[in-house]
């Protein structure tokens, strides 16, 4: 809520929350915020079951194969490989046809998800770890295997591969997020992504966990 205010957004303008999956960094506080604002939240059945939300009167079920409309926005769910019950990520499309793709918490790319993220004008994508730093970092072997596995998180290189596959002339803004503080190095992220995008490392926008990002316009000329 504090961050919405910092970004100049009146929380009263929110119509709904969309929950990607049950992990604490994504699902904590959802009910409290929705109660406070008197709005519904959307989550898959698997996420709702895990969070004990089935039957909750604010819960709206999202099916992986069905877009949801909220006001003038269409929210297109995308199934991703991640170690949660039924994780979804989202592509948002407004009435003008501008598309924002949000993608994090996945261990590998699938042909289906690469398809759905085609034609985005903005992308917010996970660049979680550098494989070398993960292997020599502080995580215990089991956690390392989880993060690096097909149902874990995208490495910088996988993120770059994703960008290469969905890049097109209409893509105006890319921000990288969910960057591990222990298993990554921000300069490495910039380098790897700059190569994929074809720009200079300082032009790559990296998000920070405790700071809001600036606003980006997807219809810039
Ligand atoms: Zn996460
Ligand atoms: Zn997760």
CSV table of C-alpha atoms and ligand atoms in Angstrom, one decimal:
chain,number,residue,atom,x,y,z
A,1,UNK,CA,0.0,0.0,0.0
A,2,UNK,CA,2.9,2.3,0.9
A,3,UNK,CA,4.5,1.6,-2.4
A,4,UNK,CA,1.3,2.4,-4.3
A,5,UNK,CA,1.2,5.8,-2.6
A,6,UNK,CA,4.8,6.4,-3.5
A,7,UNK,CA,4.0,5.6,-7.1
A,8,UNK,CA,1.2,8.1,-7.0
A,9,UNK,CA,-1.6,5.5,-7.2
A,10,UNK,CA,-4.7,5.9,-5.0
A,11,UNK,CA,-5.2,2.3,-3.7
A,12,UNK,CA,-9.0,3.1,-4.0
A,13,UNK,CA,-8.6,2.9,-7.8
A,14,UNK,CA,-7.7,-0.9,-7.6
A,15,UNK,CA,-10.4,-3.2,-8.9
A,16,UNK,CA,-8.8,-6.6,-8.1
A,17,UNK,CA,-5.6,-8.3,-7.2
A,18,UNK,CA,-4.2,-11.2,-9.2
A,19,UNK,CA,-2.1,-13.8,-7.4
A,20,UNK,CA,0.4,-15.8,-9.4
A,21,UNK,CA,1.1,-18.6,-6.9
A,22,UNK,CA,1.2,-19.4,-3.2
A,23,UNK,CA,4.8,-18.7,-2.4
A,24,UNK,CA,5.1,-16.1,0.4
A,25,UNK,CA,6.8,-13.4,-1.6
A,26,UNK,CA,3.7,-13.3,-3.9
A,27,UNK,CA,0.7,-14.3,-1.8
A,28,UNK,CA,1.3,-12.9,1.7
A,29,UNK,CA,-1.1,-10.2,2.7
A,30,UNK,CA,-3.5,-10.6,-0.2
A,31,UNK,CA,-6.6,-11.1,2.0
A,32,UNK,CA,-5.8,-8.2,4.3
A,33,UNK,CA,-5.3,-5.8,1.4
A,34,UNK,CA,-8.5,-7.0,-0.4
A,35,UNK,CA,-10.5,-6.8,2.9
A,36,UNK,CA,-9.2,-3.3,3.4
A,37,UNK,CA,-10.0,-2.1,-0.1
A,38,UNK,CA,-13.2,-4.2,-0.4
A,39,UNK,CA,-12.1,-5.8,-3.7
A,40,UNK,CA,-11.8,-9.4,-5.0
A,41,UNK,CA,-8.6,-11.4,-5.7
A,42,UNK,CA,-8.1,-13.8,-8.5
A,43,UNK,CA,-6.0,-17.1,-8.2
A,44,UNK,CA,-6.0,-20.5,-9.8
A,45,UNK,CA,-7.8,-23.4,-8.0
A,46,UNK,CA,-4.5,-24.9,-7.1
A,47,UNK,CA,-3.2,-21.7,-5.5
A,48,UNK,CA,-6.5,-21.2,-3.7
A,49,UNK,CA,-6.5,-24.7,-2.3
A,50,UNK,CA,-3.0,-24.4,-1.0
A,51,UNK,CA,-3.8,-21.0,0.6
A,52,UNK,CA,-7.1,-22.3,2.0
A,53,UNK,CA,-9.0,-19.7,0.0
A,54,UNK,CA,-11.5,-22.1,-1.6
A,55,UNK,CA,-14.9,-20.8,-0.6
A,56,UNK,CA,-13.6,-17.4,0.4
A,57,UNK,CA,-16.1,-14.8,-0.7
A,58,UNK,CA,-13.4,-12.6,-2.2
A,59,UNK,CA,-11.7,-15.4,-4.2
A,60,UNK,CA,-12.4,-15.5,-8.0
A,61,UNK,CA,-11.1,-18.6,-9.7
A,62,UNK,CA,-8.9,-18.1,-12.8
A,63,UNK,CA,-8.7,-21.0,-15.3
A,64,UNK,CA,-5.4,-21.3,-17.1
A,65,UNK,CA,-7.2,-21.4,-20.5
A,66,UNK,CA,-9.5,-18.4,-20.0
A,67,UNK,CA,-8.7,-14.7,-20.1
A,68,UNK,CA,-10.4,-12.5,-17.5
A,69,UNK,CA,-11.7,-9.0,-18.1
A,70,UNK,CA,-11.4,-6.4,-15.4
A,71,UNK,CA,-12.6,-2.9,-16.6
A,72,UNK,CA,-10.9,-2.3,-19.9
A,73,UNK,CA,-8.1,-4.7,-19.2
A,74,UNK,CA,-7.9,-8.2,-20.4
A,75,UNK,CA,-5.7,-10.5,-18.3
A,76,UNK,CA,-4.4,-13.5,-20.1
A,77,UNK,CA,-3.2,-16.3,-17.8
A,78,UNK,CA,-0.1,-18.4,-18.8
A,79,UNK,CA,0.9,-21.7,-17.2
A,80,UNK,CA,4.5,-21.8,-16.1
A,81,UNK,CA,6.8,-24.6,-14.8
A,82,UNK,CA,7.4,-23.7,-11.2
A,83,UNK,CA,7.3,-25.7,-8.0
A,84,UNK,CA,3.9,-24.5,-6.8
A,85,UNK,CA,0.4,-26.1,-7.0
A,86,UNK,CA,-0.9,-24.3,-10.1
A,87,UNK,CA,1.3,-21.3,-10.9
A,88,UNK,CA,0.2,-18.8,-13.5
A,89,UNK,CA,1.8,-15.7,-14.9
A,90,UNK,CA,0.0,-12.9,-16.8
A,91,UNK,CA,-0.1,-10.9,-20.0
A,92,UNK,CA,-2.2,-7.8,-19.7
A,93,UNK,CA,-3.8,-6.2,-22.7
A,94,UNK,CA,-5.6,-2.8,-22.8
A,95,UNK,CA,-8.4,-1.6,-25.1
A,96,UNK,CA,-5.8,-0.2,-27.5
A,97,UNK,CA,-4.2,-3.6,-27.9
A,98,UNK,CA,-1.0,-2.7,-25.9
A,99,UNK,CA,0.4,-5.7,-24.1
A,100,UNK,CA,2.4,-5.9,-20.9
A,101,UNK,CA,3.9,-9.3,-20.2
A,102,UNK,CA,4.8,-10.2,-16.6
A,103,UNK,CA,6.9,-13.3,-16.1
A,104,UNK,CA,8.7,-14.6,-13.0
A,105,UNK,CA,9.0,-17.7,-10.9
A,106,UNK,CA,9.6,-20.3,-13.6
A,107,UNK,CA,12.4,-22.8,-14.1
A,108,UNK,CA,12.3,-23.2,-17.8
A,109,UNK,CA,10.7,-21.9,-21.0
A,110,UNK,CA,7.9,-23.8,-22.8
A,111,UNK,CA,6.8,-23.3,-26.4
A,112,UNK,CA,3.3,-22.4,-25.1
A,113,UNK,CA,4.6,-19.5,-22.9
A,114,UNK,CA,6.9,-18.2,-25.6
A,115,UNK,CA,3.8,-18.1,-27.9
A,116,UNK,CA,1.6,-16.2,-25.4
A,117,UNK,CA,4.3,-13.5,-24.8
A,118,UNK,CA,4.7,-12.6,-28.5
A,119,UNK,CA,3.7,-9.1,-29.4
A,120,UNK,CA,4.2,-7.5,-26.0
A,121,UNK,CA,5.0,-3.8,-25.8
A,122,UNK,CA,6.5,-4.1,-22.3
A,123,UNK,CA,8.0,-6.9,-20.4
A,124,UNK,CA,8.8,-7.5,-16.8
A,125,UNK,CA,10.8,-10.6,-16.6
A,126,UNK,CA,12.7,-12.6,-14.0
A,127,UNK,CA,16.6,-12.8,-14.2
A,128,UNK,CA,17.0,-14.7,-10.9
A,129,UNK,CA,20.5,-16.1,-10.8
A,130,UNK,CA,23.9,-16.6,-12.4
A,131,UNK,CA,24.5,-20.4,-12.6
A,132,UNK,CA,28.1,-20.1,-11.5
A,133,UNK,CA,27.3,-17.8,-8.5
A,134,UNK,CA,24.5,-20.1,-7.5
A,135,UNK,CA,26.8,-23.2,-7.5
A,136,UNK,CA,29.4,-21.4,-5.4
A,137,UNK,CA,26.9,-19.4,-3.3
A,138,UNK,CA,25.6,-19.9,0.3
A,139,UNK,CA,22.5,-22.0,-0.5
A,140,UNK,CA,22.6,-25.7,0.6
A,141,UNK,CA,22.8,-28.2,-2.2
A,142,UNK,CA,19.0,-29.1,-2.1
A,143,UNK,CA,18.0,-25.5,-2.4
A,144,UNK,CA,20.5,-24.9,-5.2
A,145,UNK,CA,19.1,-27.8,-7.1
A,146,UNK,CA,15.6,-26.5,-6.6
A,147,UNK,CA,16.5,-23.0,-7.9
A,148,UNK,CA,18.4,-24.3,-10.9
A,149,UNK,CA,15.9,-27.0,-11.8
A,150,UNK,CA,13.2,-27.0,-14.5
A,151,UNK,CA,10.6,-25.9,-11.9
A,152,UNK,CA,12.8,-23.3,-10.1
A,153,UNK,CA,13.8,-19.9,-11.4
A,154,UNK,CA,15.2,-18.4,-14.6
A,155,UNK,CA,18.9,-17.8,-14.8
A,156,UNK,CA,20.2,-14.7,-16.5
A,157,UNK,CA,21.0,-16.8,-19.6
A,158,UNK,CA,17.4,-18.2,-19.7
A,159,UNK,CA,16.0,-14.7,-19.3
A,160,UNK,CA,18.2,-13.6,-22.3
A,161,UNK,CA,17.0,-16.5,-24.3
A,162,UNK,CA,13.3,-15.7,-23.6
A,163,UNK,CA,13.9,-12.0,-24.6
A,164,UNK,CA,15.5,-13.2,-27.9
A,165,UNK,CA,12.5,-15.3,-28.7
A,166,UNK,CA,9.8,-12.7,-28.0
A,167,UNK,CA,11.6,-9.6,-29.2
A,168,UNK,CA,10.0,-7.6,-32.0
A,169,UNK,CA,10.1,-3.9,-33.1
A,170,UNK,CA,7.1,-3.0,-31.0
A,171,UNK,CA,8.8,-4.1,-27.7
A,172,UNK,CA,9.6,-0.7,-26.0
A,173,UNK,CA,10.5,-1.5,-22.4
A,174,UNK,CA,12.1,-4.5,-20.6
A,175,UNK,CA,12.7,-4.5,-16.9
A,176,UNK,CA,14.4,-7.4,-15.1
A,177,UNK,CA,13.3,-8.4,-11.6
A,178,UNK,CA,13.3,-11.2,-9.0
A,179,UNK,CA,17.1,-10.8,-9.0
A,180,UNK,CA,18.7,-12.9,-6.3
A,181,UNK,CA,20.8,-10.9,-3.8
A,182,UNK,CA,22.9,-14.0,-2.9
A,183,UNK,CA,23.2,-15.8,-6.3
A,184,UNK,CA,23.5,-13.0,-8.8
A,185,UNK,CA,25.4,-9.9,-9.7
A,186,UNK,CA,23.6,-6.9,-11.1
A,187,UNK,CA,26.3,-6.1,-13.5
A,188,UNK,CA,26.3,-9.6,-14.9
A,189,UNK,CA,22.5,-9.4,-15.4
A,190,UNK,CA,22.9,-6.1,-17.3
A,191,UNK,CA,25.7,-7.6,-19.5
A,192,UNK,CA,23.8,-10.7,-20.4
A,193,UNK,CA,20.5,-9.0,-21.1
A,194,UNK,CA,22.2,-6.1,-23.0
A,195,UNK,CA,23.7,-8.6,-25.4
A,196,UNK,CA,20.3,-10.2,-26.0
A,197,UNK,CA,18.5,-6.9,-26.5
A,198,UNK,CA,21.3,-5.3,-28.5
A,199,UNK,CA,21.9,-2.3,-26.2
A,200,UNK,CA,24.5,-1.1,-23.7
A,201,UNK,CA,24.5,-2.7,-20.2
A,202,UNK,CA,23.7,0.7,-18.5
A,203,UNK,CA,20.5,0.9,-20.6
A,204,UNK,CA,19.1,-2.3,-19.1
A,205,UNK,CA,16.6,-1.6,-16.3
A,206,UNK,CA,17.0,-3.7,-13.2
A,207,UNK,CA,14.3,-3.6,-10.5
A,208,UNK,CA,15.1,-3.5,-6.8
A,209,UNK,CA,13.2,-5.4,-4.1
A,210,UNK,CA,12.7,-2.4,-1.9
A,211,UNK,CA,12.2,0.3,-4.4
A,212,UNK,CA,9.4,1.1,-6.7
A,213,UNK,CA,10.2,1.4,-10.4
A,214,UNK,CA,9.5,4.5,-12.5
A,215,UNK,CA,6.5,4.6,-14.8
A,216,UNK,CA,6.9,3.4,-18.4
A,217,UNK,CA,4.6,4.3,-21.3
A,218,UNK,CA,4.0,1.5,-23.6
A,219,UNK,CA,2.7,3.7,-26.4
A,220,UNK,CA,5.8,5.9,-26.7
A,221,UNK,CA,6.7,6.8,-30.2
B,1,LIG,ZN1,9.0,-15.5,-6.1
B,2,LIG,ZN1,7.7,-18.9,-6.4
